[in-house]
């Protein structure tokens, strides 16, 4: 038997199983949403830091400094979320470890500024260098801005940008999360469908069916992809409705990169499924792999500028060796930056890798279906 | 409760655990993956930022400004690492995204200052996102502020003093690695016990358990005991990697308290694991669900960055999310010079342990 009938039959069999087994629904749909929910919570951390100000002065310079701190912002949003300016509240929160940092504006600050010797104090419970650095540099920026306003700028800066506007972290991460959703769903769903045949001891029945091995492979990939569409649609809906993600670009190009990534994920999942032949091993490995792809491939453009020492250079080179990285870069070109300089070559790599990984998965499947152990 | 039966159940579970490579590696996978990826990606290089620095001026003021850039530092590392001073190479690298900032000091820098006007630096940025750009631009602001304070005090009406509770900052990679060790305590206890319970159904041995006389208390105790041993092994491996590769150093005088607090947390998580294992009974659901929930909690509940540094809405969420106080308290007791009183946390952990074990026993009883 050849043709689309058996392929569809295998896919429908797996979809029916999916609908009847709640655990598959949990793994396929709920888990990526859980990860996206948690990860998205920390995206604003890169831009906006909560801070307490203990304003012991209350004079005009103190008010102006607080206003400058409040006004500092990037294209993403404000740099500081000022929780309080009440000195008693701020001091008590810092001493009770409710706040890790406090900006102290001392009494007499305004008159000191008027005489040219104002000092503001940053108190830090410095248990994380990233947070300490962020708070200090923001305060430096505010003080520099205020000095420039009151006196005269010492140096100005003229900036030439690659893109006219900085893409926001939310947009940057949303693109990565969408691709993560595609890879996760395709990898895990297809991997589970393949490994389940061994786990449930039904692989022999499949093997004895009067269909070609290619048909079996195609049926598994179709089953995984069909199931993935539901979870990818949900991920996209969450990103658009929940996070205000507004993808730009050509609709066909957007659909193209999503479908290609799904196919690549299905190939990876099928290869893992047949290699492990165990659902638990396949699921755990593929979930960890999807998170790895998200963090490593999804951050290549950030790592590129940081990779001038070890071990970050090795990690960056590793990301350049992963075909998934080029899917993330293509998606970012299409969805976010609109820069198409390397889009064609990146897409070429993604499509070539997808063909190779699907071919490899098919070869593994054909080989495995033809070499069953005695227990099956 | 029969100690022999408890020990027998614990031994059986540990034997199955040690023979099952998936169960052995699974609970360690997420902490180790997060430690390596987040530690290297987000925090290995300290505070330094790679830049191109092109100085077209030979004047002393321009030289002083260049030196300020090179000398600028946090209390752990310099703020900048100059990759190139060649204009053509700097231009090429910033266009490729290999550098995110190139600073060019113009030829007329000194002349403008001498003439009483303001010189303008030329910068080129690869502005891939606001986070990268914030890091690059704010460092330059710091340098300008430092240069102004040193060379133009008449225009620097406000300066900053900084007081820290520790002599030097805890490196971010170290903070993250310690968080993954804390994560290993929770994941190890919850996931190992959940899989041990689910295995009774997966391997069709639940029937034997049902037929045993009054098995509940012994089964719960034996599984918790085995889960705690397995979690201790998972945590020890994770912590060893964190110490060897990421510089985690726990003050010796705090080890007993940290062990006691971690034990309470592990007990509560083990109870939770039994409840989930008995409820879902399918380790294909249990493993990914727990792994992803704990991995997500690492990011949102103080593992990646301390709770007071998170947005208000997340802090509000963390008030009700149990892993949050675990990360917060154990990190505080590892790093803070003057950590908060742990009594309320210890009481809460003990109560959580009692609650989850009660729920575990109730859920298991229903299933059996």
XYZ file of C-alpha atoms in Angstrom:
744
model
C 0.000 0.000 0.000
C 1.265 3.436 -0.874
C -0.207 6.922 -1.171
C -1.646 9.345 1.367
C -4.231 6.942 2.828
C -1.903 4.960 5.142
C 0.025 8.095 6.080
C -3.187 9.747 7.169
C -4.288 6.582 8.968
C -1.112 6.555 11.068
C -1.515 10.259 11.817
C -5.185 9.858 12.762
C -4.309 6.895 15.002
C -1.744 9.031 16.840
C -4.075 12.036 17.057
C -6.803 9.844 18.541
C -4.304 8.560 21.075
C -3.324 12.158 21.812
C -6.918 13.134 22.492
C -7.543 10.113 24.696
C -4.429 10.396 26.824
C -4.379 13.501 29.012
C -0.658 13.201 29.686
C 0.061 13.833 26.006
C -2.045 16.980 26.132
C -0.141 18.131 29.230
C 3.236 17.506 27.642
C 2.335 18.981 24.292
C 0.305 22.040 25.229
C 0.585 22.892 28.906
C 4.326 22.559 29.440
C 5.558 25.066 26.812
C 2.994 27.554 28.087
C 4.203 27.043 31.653
C 7.791 27.694 30.593
C 6.831 30.747 28.543
C 4.784 32.120 31.431
C 7.642 31.820 33.908
C 10.339 33.038 31.555
C 8.312 36.024 30.433
C 8.004 37.166 34.042
C 11.682 38.052 34.184
C 11.954 39.837 30.821
C 11.301 43.276 32.370
C 14.182 42.674 34.819
C 16.672 43.500 32.083
C 15.221 46.968 31.763
C 13.371 48.119 34.858
C 14.805 47.715 38.345
C 12.832 48.438 41.499
C 14.584 50.937 43.750
C 13.914 52.726 47.017
C 15.023 56.274 47.570
C 15.568 57.651 51.047
C 15.092 61.364 50.490
C 16.352 62.959 53.709
C 16.596 66.368 52.046
C 13.348 67.116 50.254
C 14.807 70.237 48.694
C 14.626 71.330 45.055
C 17.781 69.459 43.961
C 16.554 66.274 45.641
C 13.197 66.583 43.924
C 14.953 67.185 40.633
C 17.215 64.174 41.092
C 14.218 61.966 41.901
C 12.429 63.270 38.814
C 15.515 62.525 36.702
C 15.685 59.007 38.107
C 12.000 58.563 37.346
C 12.412 59.862 33.785
C 15.334 57.625 32.823
C 14.197 55.149 30.244
C 15.097 53.055 27.243
C 12.810 52.289 24.319
C 11.492 49.423 26.431
C 10.381 51.464 29.417
C 11.656 53.225 32.552
C 14.999 52.183 34.030
C 13.823 52.591 37.605
C 10.608 51.642 39.315
C 10.753 53.905 42.355
C 8.989 52.067 45.152
C 9.222 54.839 47.723
C 11.001 58.078 48.502
C 10.127 57.922 52.175
C 13.421 57.714 54.119
C 12.029 55.694 57.035
C 10.432 53.126 54.743
C 13.500 52.857 52.500
C 15.970 52.553 55.380
C 13.863 49.954 57.143
C 13.395 47.889 53.940
C 17.129 47.922 53.298
C 18.002 46.845 56.830
C 15.359 44.118 56.827
C 16.565 42.872 53.405
C 13.258 43.714 51.723
C 15.272 45.906 49.377
C 18.748 45.083 48.128
C 19.583 48.691 47.379
C 18.701 52.199 48.476
C 19.652 55.568 47.081
C 20.266 57.931 49.972
C 19.789 61.617 49.294
C 21.325 63.130 52.425
C 20.020 66.076 54.397
C 21.448 69.317 53.049
C 21.835 67.820 49.568
C 20.188 70.748 47.799
C 22.412 73.339 49.432
C 25.482 71.189 48.698
C 24.500 71.013 45.038
C 24.107 74.776 44.996
C 27.670 75.084 46.268
C 28.914 72.511 43.739
C 29.577 69.568 46.065
C 26.411 67.456 46.193
C 26.798 63.809 47.050
C 24.311 61.014 46.701
C 24.921 57.637 48.334
C 24.114 54.240 46.864
C 23.838 51.466 49.428
C 23.961 47.982 48.055
C 23.500 44.545 49.478
C 25.733 43.260 46.714
C 24.879 39.572 46.458
C 24.524 39.646 42.655
C 26.974 41.599 40.518
C 24.485 42.071 37.702
C 22.019 43.894 39.905
C 24.751 45.972 41.577
C 26.135 46.985 38.193
C 22.721 47.839 36.781
C 21.764 50.064 39.696
C 25.086 51.856 39.832
C 25.212 52.566 36.111
C 21.651 53.864 36.075
C 22.445 56.190 38.948
C 25.555 57.373 37.090
C 23.401 58.143 34.077
C 20.886 60.102 36.177
C 23.610 62.095 37.902
C 25.320 62.828 34.602
C 22.025 64.008 33.078
C 21.335 66.247 36.063
C 24.847 67.675 36.050
C 24.447 68.413 32.339
C 21.145 70.166 33.016
C 22.412 72.282 35.899
C 25.867 73.044 34.548
C 27.029 72.402 31.013
C 27.717 69.035 29.352
C 31.380 68.086 29.460
C 31.083 65.662 26.541
C 28.193 64.859 24.232
C 27.645 61.699 22.224
C 26.497 61.265 18.648
C 25.355 57.713 18.013
C 25.096 55.843 14.709
C 22.726 52.893 14.963
C 22.426 49.686 12.994
C 18.630 49.830 13.339
C 16.707 53.100 13.650
C 15.163 51.934 16.949
C 16.364 49.410 19.514
C 14.183 46.303 19.358
C 12.634 45.772 22.785
C 13.636 42.780 24.868
C 10.002 41.690 24.935
C 9.951 41.591 21.124
C 13.363 39.927 21.013
C 12.383 37.268 23.550
C 8.906 36.791 22.070
C 10.488 35.846 18.746
C 12.693 33.338 20.535
C 9.746 32.012 22.543
C 7.705 31.477 19.388
C 10.532 29.474 17.820
C 10.978 27.632 21.116
C 7.273 26.757 20.960
C 7.683 25.422 17.400
C 10.777 23.372 18.184
C 9.445 22.095 21.497
C 6.099 21.005 20.088
C 7.468 19.343 16.961
C 10.361 17.639 18.753
C 8.447 16.380 21.769
C 5.274 15.344 19.918
C 7.052 13.475 17.131
C 9.611 11.990 19.512
C 6.836 10.707 21.784
C 4.829 9.242 18.897
C 7.851 7.328 17.670
C 9.123 6.146 21.066
C 5.597 5.153 22.160
C 5.511 2.395 19.548
C 8.306 0.667 21.460
C 7.076 1.686 24.894
C 3.557 0.361 24.205
C 4.947 -2.670 22.318
C 2.951 -1.825 19.207
C 5.886 -1.379 16.866
C 5.620 -4.960 15.629
C 2.081 -4.333 14.439
C 3.238 -1.299 12.521
C 6.108 -3.229 11.007
C 3.835 -6.023 9.826
C 1.396 -3.605 8.204
C 1.525 -3.755 4.394
C 2.996 -0.276 3.990
C 6.425 0.963 3.071
C 8.861 2.216 5.699
C 8.703 5.667 4.091
C 4.971 5.725 4.704
C 5.518 4.957 8.387
C 8.034 7.781 8.650
C 5.776 10.241 6.865
C 2.828 9.235 9.036
C 4.778 9.857 12.233
C 6.017 13.243 11.053
C 2.506 14.246 9.970
C 1.095 13.158 13.324
C 3.702 15.166 15.230
C 3.248 18.248 13.074
C -0.553 18.201 13.169
C -0.473 17.989 16.942
C 2.136 20.736 17.116
C -0.057 23.211 15.260
C -2.400 23.352 18.232
C 0.340 24.136 20.730
C 2.089 26.615 18.404
C -1.228 28.405 17.816
C -1.719 28.651 21.579
C 1.840 29.897 22.116
C 1.342 32.541 19.433
C -1.985 33.598 20.948
C -0.371 33.953 24.392
C 2.495 35.993 22.949
C 0.175 38.310 21.019
C -2.562 38.721 23.626
C -0.505 38.355 26.778
C 2.770 40.028 25.854
C 1.689 42.439 23.127
C 3.956 40.738 20.591
C 3.370 42.367 17.219
C 5.223 40.434 14.534
C 6.015 42.400 11.419
C 6.961 41.208 7.950
C 5.528 39.233 5.098
C 2.848 36.725 6.131
C 4.127 34.027 3.759
C 7.683 34.473 5.082
C 6.402 34.223 8.667
C 4.436 31.059 7.905
C 7.400 29.664 5.979
C 9.874 29.994 8.842
C 7.373 28.525 11.328
C 6.641 25.514 9.091
C 10.321 24.915 8.310
C 11.190 25.068 12.014
C 8.377 22.652 12.787
C 9.703 20.244 10.170
C 13.224 20.514 11.554
C 11.886 19.886 15.074
C 9.894 16.866 13.844
C 13.061 15.411 12.325
C 15.043 15.943 15.542
C 12.203 14.476 17.608
C 11.856 11.424 15.374
C 15.605 10.801 15.508
C 15.633 11.022 19.323
C 12.518 8.892 19.640
C 13.906 6.068 17.566
C 17.348 6.312 19.155
C 16.005 6.053 22.731
C 12.934 3.877 22.075
C 11.752 4.989 25.541
C 9.178 7.689 26.067
C 10.582 8.960 29.356
C 14.117 9.276 28.021
C 12.903 10.857 24.787
C 10.659 13.354 26.592
C 13.260 14.423 29.143
C 16.028 14.750 26.578
C 13.883 16.648 24.112
C 12.555 19.090 26.705
C 16.103 19.809 27.884
C 17.187 20.115 24.240
C 14.377 22.558 23.452
C 15.399 24.742 26.410
C 19.026 24.495 25.255
C 18.053 25.606 21.743
C 16.056 28.490 23.203
C 18.919 29.711 25.363
C 21.835 29.012 23.001
C 20.388 29.448 19.509
C 17.976 32.135 20.654
C 20.792 34.263 22.060
C 23.374 34.007 19.287
C 23.038 37.666 18.357
C 23.538 38.705 21.959
C 26.467 36.327 22.465
C 28.188 37.439 19.269
C 29.358 40.676 20.788
C 30.364 39.043 24.064
C 32.386 36.163 22.595
C 35.915 37.466 23.096
C 37.029 35.095 25.845
C 36.316 31.640 27.203
C 33.970 29.907 27.804
C 31.508 32.260 26.075
C 33.410 31.987 22.772
C 33.037 28.197 22.776
C 29.351 28.553 23.546
C 28.952 31.074 20.736
C 30.812 28.814 18.291
C 28.596 25.960 19.426
C 25.539 28.095 18.706
C 26.907 28.890 15.226
C 27.235 25.156 14.600
C 23.584 24.498 15.449
C 21.206 24.750 12.476
C 18.456 25.890 14.839
C 20.412 29.110 15.394
C 19.816 30.098 11.769
C 16.092 29.528 12.249
C 16.125 31.959 15.187
C 18.130 34.481 13.164
C 15.796 34.154 10.175
C 12.773 34.566 12.416
C 14.274 37.653 14.014
C 14.942 39.157 10.591
C 11.365 38.495 9.516
C 9.480 39.200 12.750
C 11.559 41.892 14.421
C 14.353 43.783 12.711
C 13.334 43.692 9.035
C 17.030 43.434 8.186
C 17.304 40.970 5.314
C 21.082 41.119 4.735
C 21.715 37.506 5.734
C 18.155 36.217 5.518
C 18.632 34.219 2.304
C 21.772 32.427 3.515
C 20.245 31.791 6.954
C 17.085 30.381 5.412
C 19.175 28.263 3.057
C 20.985 26.719 6.028
C 17.686 26.079 7.813
C 16.091 24.394 4.799
C 19.194 22.294 4.042
C 19.483 21.245 7.700
C 15.774 20.375 7.787
C 16.149 18.112 4.750
C 19.236 16.460 6.262
C 17.708 15.941 9.709
C 14.474 14.541 8.220
C 16.489 12.237 5.972
C 18.563 11.105 8.952
C 15.444 10.510 11.048
C 13.888 8.522 8.185
C 17.046 6.433 7.828
C 17.107 5.734 11.566
C 13.425 4.841 11.561
C 13.723 2.546 8.576
C 16.737 0.875 10.168
C 15.096 0.534 13.564
C 11.785 -0.768 12.206
C 13.776 -3.357 10.258
C 15.826 -4.533 13.262
C 13.412 -5.295 16.051
C 14.669 -6.959 19.202
C 13.263 -10.311 20.259
C 11.193 -8.751 23.047
C 9.078 -6.870 20.548
C 5.079 1.861 61.243
C 7.557 -0.927 60.823
C 11.219 0.148 60.485
C 12.118 -3.043 58.608
C 9.413 -2.478 56.024
C 10.324 1.210 55.692
C 13.941 0.280 55.126
C 12.964 -2.435 52.670
C 10.853 -0.013 50.633
C 13.597 2.597 50.701
C 16.202 0.036 49.628
C 13.990 -1.264 46.827
C 13.338 2.276 45.562
C 17.000 3.232 45.729
C 18.022 0.066 43.927
C 15.553 0.794 41.118
C 16.708 4.414 41.057
C 20.382 3.479 40.790
C 19.680 0.989 37.998
C 17.503 3.343 35.961
C 19.777 5.769 34.140
C 16.844 7.981 33.145
C 15.643 8.355 36.721
C 19.207 8.872 37.879
C 20.034 11.614 35.392
C 16.623 13.278 34.941
C 16.485 15.303 38.173
C 20.067 16.519 37.651
C 19.492 17.484 34.049
C 17.619 20.741 34.575
C 19.866 22.180 37.345
C 23.036 21.342 35.417
C 21.715 22.582 32.063
C 20.537 25.844 33.660
C 23.812 26.245 35.545
C 25.973 25.901 32.454
C 23.779 27.805 30.051
C 22.717 30.679 32.277
C 26.026 30.855 34.107
C 28.018 31.129 30.898
C 25.499 33.088 28.847
C 24.526 35.684 31.402
C 27.342 35.957 33.846
C 30.697 34.444 33.098
C 32.624 37.500 32.003
C 31.956 39.643 35.038
C 31.125 43.262 34.260
C 33.403 43.900 31.291
C 31.966 44.830 27.904
C 33.813 44.358 24.615
C 34.240 47.526 22.625
C 36.188 49.125 19.845
C 37.998 52.286 20.935
C 39.331 54.614 18.275
C 41.197 57.714 19.345
C 41.853 60.193 16.552
C 43.334 62.752 18.887
C 46.862 62.923 20.262
C 45.964 65.599 22.788
C 46.364 65.065 26.540
C 42.653 65.455 27.282
C 41.717 62.820 24.733
C 44.408 60.559 26.166
C 43.008 61.147 29.640
C 39.513 60.293 28.432
C 40.791 57.119 26.776
C 42.516 56.184 30.012
C 39.287 56.785 31.935
C 37.570 54.312 29.606
C 40.300 51.744 30.159
C 40.394 52.263 33.955
C 36.654 52.330 34.560
C 35.587 49.318 36.617
C 33.062 47.828 39.000
C 34.282 46.167 42.168
C 34.830 42.852 40.367
C 36.138 43.617 36.856
C 36.806 46.523 34.473
C 33.725 47.877 32.714
C 35.335 47.719 29.268
C 37.574 45.355 27.375
C 39.058 47.085 24.340
C 39.119 44.602 21.458
C 40.490 46.886 18.787
C 41.705 50.435 18.307
C 41.852 50.169 14.518
C 39.058 52.227 12.878
C 38.517 49.899 9.905
C 38.444 46.760 12.012
C 36.173 48.380 14.579
C 33.777 49.416 11.803
C 33.776 45.910 10.339
C 33.207 44.263 13.728
C 30.324 46.510 14.742
C 28.620 45.958 11.382
C 28.918 42.195 11.868
C 27.546 42.421 15.389
C 30.843 41.125 16.819
C 31.042 44.370 18.782
C 28.009 46.160 20.081
C 29.742 49.479 20.717
C 32.563 51.394 19.074
C 33.622 54.675 20.663
C 35.503 57.179 18.542
C 37.255 60.126 20.160
C 37.354 62.869 17.534
C 40.550 64.622 16.402
C 39.250 67.978 17.694
C 38.563 66.697 21.232
C 41.267 68.764 22.930
C 40.784 71.765 20.704
C 37.102 71.994 21.529
C 37.703 71.784 25.252
C 40.446 74.401 24.984
C 38.023 76.640 23.113
C 35.442 76.221 25.875
C 32.994 74.208 23.805
C 31.811 70.641 24.194
C 33.433 67.841 22.196
C 31.228 65.154 20.714
C 32.099 61.472 20.787
C 31.049 59.371 17.811
C 29.635 55.986 18.693
C 28.439 53.157 16.478
C 26.129 50.534 17.968
C 24.806 47.162 16.908
C 21.488 47.702 18.629
C 20.036 44.198 18.592
C 17.972 44.798 21.733
C 17.420 47.221 24.587
C 19.230 45.024 27.108
C 22.501 44.938 25.182
C 22.289 48.633 24.419
C 21.545 49.588 27.989
C 24.691 47.799 29.093
C 26.827 49.478 26.455
C 25.452 53.014 26.716
C 25.253 53.203 30.496
C 28.894 52.214 30.805
C 29.830 55.087 28.546
C 27.708 57.434 30.667
C 29.663 56.248 33.682
C 32.960 57.007 31.977
C 31.817 60.494 31.001
C 30.659 61.126 34.554
C 33.997 59.895 35.961
C 35.979 61.976 33.472
C 33.917 65.051 34.279
C 34.389 64.572 38.018
C 38.157 64.233 37.618
C 38.796 66.941 35.033
C 35.872 69.350 35.236
C 34.802 69.494 38.885
C 33.192 72.867 38.249
C 30.643 71.128 36.024
C 30.203 68.112 38.284
C 27.877 69.390 40.952
C 26.788 65.938 42.074
C 28.927 62.859 42.632
C 28.118 59.378 43.883
C 29.469 57.457 46.832
C 28.792 53.757 47.095
C 28.572 51.544 50.175
C 28.275 47.801 49.863
C 27.604 45.216 52.534
C 30.228 42.907 51.006
C 33.723 43.925 49.940
C 33.163 42.673 46.422
C 30.023 41.674 44.547
C 29.006 38.053 44.260
C 29.601 37.241 40.609
C 26.421 36.596 38.740
C 27.646 33.190 37.522
C 28.237 32.229 41.174
C 24.813 33.448 42.237
C 23.193 31.488 39.397
C 25.208 28.333 40.111
C 24.204 28.436 43.775
C 20.580 28.853 42.714
C 20.790 25.720 40.602
C 22.086 23.807 43.626
C 19.013 25.047 45.540
C 16.917 24.017 42.554
C 18.499 20.556 42.720
C 17.271 20.168 46.315
C 13.685 20.852 45.243
C 13.697 19.014 41.906
C 15.629 16.076 43.329
C 13.250 15.510 46.238
C 10.024 16.076 44.296
C 10.904 14.287 41.087
C 12.602 11.274 42.601
C 9.740 10.511 44.979
C 7.138 11.155 42.256
C 8.857 8.706 39.908
C 9.304 6.135 42.690
C 5.559 6.185 43.344
C 4.573 6.288 39.661
C 6.864 3.326 39.025
C 4.524 1.130 41.077
C 1.876 1.687 38.423
C 4.245 1.766 35.459
C 5.755 -1.588 36.412
C 2.385 -3.020 37.486
C 3.511 -3.577 41.085
C 0.784 -1.406 42.607
C -1.289 -4.566 43.042
C 1.309 -6.057 45.413
C 1.322 -2.840 47.406
C -2.476 -2.918 47.607
C -2.400 -6.497 48.861
C 0.144 -5.755 51.602
C -1.355 -5.322 55.109
C -1.690 -1.623 56.003
C 1.027 -0.418 53.607
C 0.355 3.323 53.615
C 2.580 4.685 56.406
C 5.487 2.423 55.508
C 5.174 3.199 51.815
C 5.115 6.966 52.421
C 8.017 6.832 54.904
C 10.132 4.476 52.803
C 9.593 6.515 49.652
C 10.402 9.779 51.420
C 13.564 8.241 52.831
C 14.664 6.987 49.410
C 13.682 10.292 47.782
C 15.740 12.269 50.282
C 18.801 10.087 49.703
C 18.433 10.418 45.927
C 17.908 14.181 46.249
C 21.007 14.467 48.433
C 23.058 12.728 45.731
C 21.589 14.983 43.002
C 22.295 18.088 45.072
C 25.818 16.993 45.997
C 26.704 16.491 42.320
C 25.191 19.850 41.323
C 26.886 21.649 44.201
C 30.238 20.046 43.402
C 30.012 21.315 39.817
C 28.925 24.737 41.083
C 31.939 24.884 43.393
C 34.461 23.607 40.873
C 33.346 25.480 37.782
C 31.481 28.543 39.047
C 33.271 29.540 42.227
C 30.511 28.852 44.743
C 32.008 28.980 48.231
C 29.635 28.456 51.134
C 30.903 29.814 54.460
C 31.602 26.773 56.633
C 29.893 28.209 59.705
C 26.641 28.462 57.746
C 26.682 24.931 56.395
C 24.784 23.338 59.348
C 21.950 25.851 59.129
C 21.796 25.620 55.342
C 21.680 21.832 55.593
C 18.867 22.001 58.126
C 16.843 24.451 56.040
C 17.486 22.463 52.855
C 16.410 19.293 54.657
C 13.089 20.892 55.564
C 12.589 22.040 51.984
C 13.494 18.594 50.650
C 11.018 16.954 53.015
C 8.203 19.230 51.834
C 9.133 18.602 48.189
C 9.293 14.840 48.777
C 5.740 14.918 50.157
C 4.656 16.929 47.137
C 6.363 14.432 44.852
C 4.476 11.497 46.391
C 1.182 13.334 46.022
C 1.874 14.144 42.362
C 3.179 10.660 41.659
C 0.056 9.071 43.130
C -2.222 11.546 41.399
C -0.790 11.328 37.872
C 0.785 7.827 38.020
C 2.444 8.339 34.654
C 6.064 9.380 34.773
C 5.916 10.600 31.183
C 3.645 13.353 32.485
C 5.279 13.810 35.865
C 8.870 14.263 34.738
C 8.374 17.018 32.143
C 5.734 18.786 34.219
C 7.941 18.998 37.295
C 11.092 19.758 35.321
C 9.549 22.654 33.443
C 7.683 24.034 36.472
C 10.865 24.068 38.529
C 12.926 25.442 35.625
C 10.353 28.216 35.227
C 10.419 28.868 38.966
C 14.177 29.256 38.766
C 13.639 32.249 36.492
C 10.578 33.747 38.132
C 11.072 33.039 41.823
C 14.500 34.369 42.689
C 16.877 31.807 41.221
C 18.013 33.897 38.303
C 17.844 37.216 40.118
C 16.849 38.016 43.712
C 13.167 38.627 44.383
C 13.590 42.307 45.418
C 15.083 42.912 41.946
C 12.052 41.511 40.108
C 9.141 43.602 38.836
C 6.354 44.409 41.290
C 3.864 42.039 39.644
C 6.353 39.176 39.849
C 7.121 40.005 43.471
C 3.390 39.856 44.169
C 3.206 36.463 42.443
C 6.222 35.256 44.426
C 4.503 36.012 47.703
C 2.299 33.004 46.995
C 4.721 30.819 45.045
C 6.482 28.396 47.419
C 9.877 28.117 45.641
C 10.350 31.906 46.013
C 11.101 31.983 49.764
C 13.310 28.921 49.300
C 15.571 30.655 46.785
C 15.408 33.913 48.730
C 16.290 32.496 52.143
C 18.955 30.015 51.052
C 20.668 32.604 48.826
C 20.557 35.145 51.657
C 22.123 32.676 54.065
C 24.837 31.832 51.581
C 25.875 35.359 50.603
C 24.609 38.083 52.868
C 26.885 39.465 55.537
C 23.883 39.916 57.803
C 21.160 37.532 56.642
C 17.582 37.726 57.933
C 16.354 35.596 60.838
C 15.602 32.092 59.477
C 13.112 31.072 62.185
C 9.945 31.908 60.295
C 11.256 30.173 57.197
C 12.192 27.070 59.175
C 8.704 26.956 60.750
C 7.079 27.435 57.344
C 9.202 24.663 55.822
C 8.272 22.304 58.665
C 4.565 23.117 58.295
C 4.820 22.693 54.511
C 6.467 19.314 55.093
C 3.639 18.187 57.383
C 1.024 19.482 54.932
C 2.513 17.885 51.825
C 3.109 14.538 53.566
C -0.494 14.554 54.787
C -1.712 15.309 51.258
C 0.636 12.641 49.919
C -0.752 10.031 52.334
C -4.326 11.025 51.526
C -3.745 10.884 47.732
C -1.895 7.596 47.960
C -4.609 6.095 50.150
C -7.248 6.967 47.578
C -5.192 5.416 44.792
C -4.469 2.274 46.752
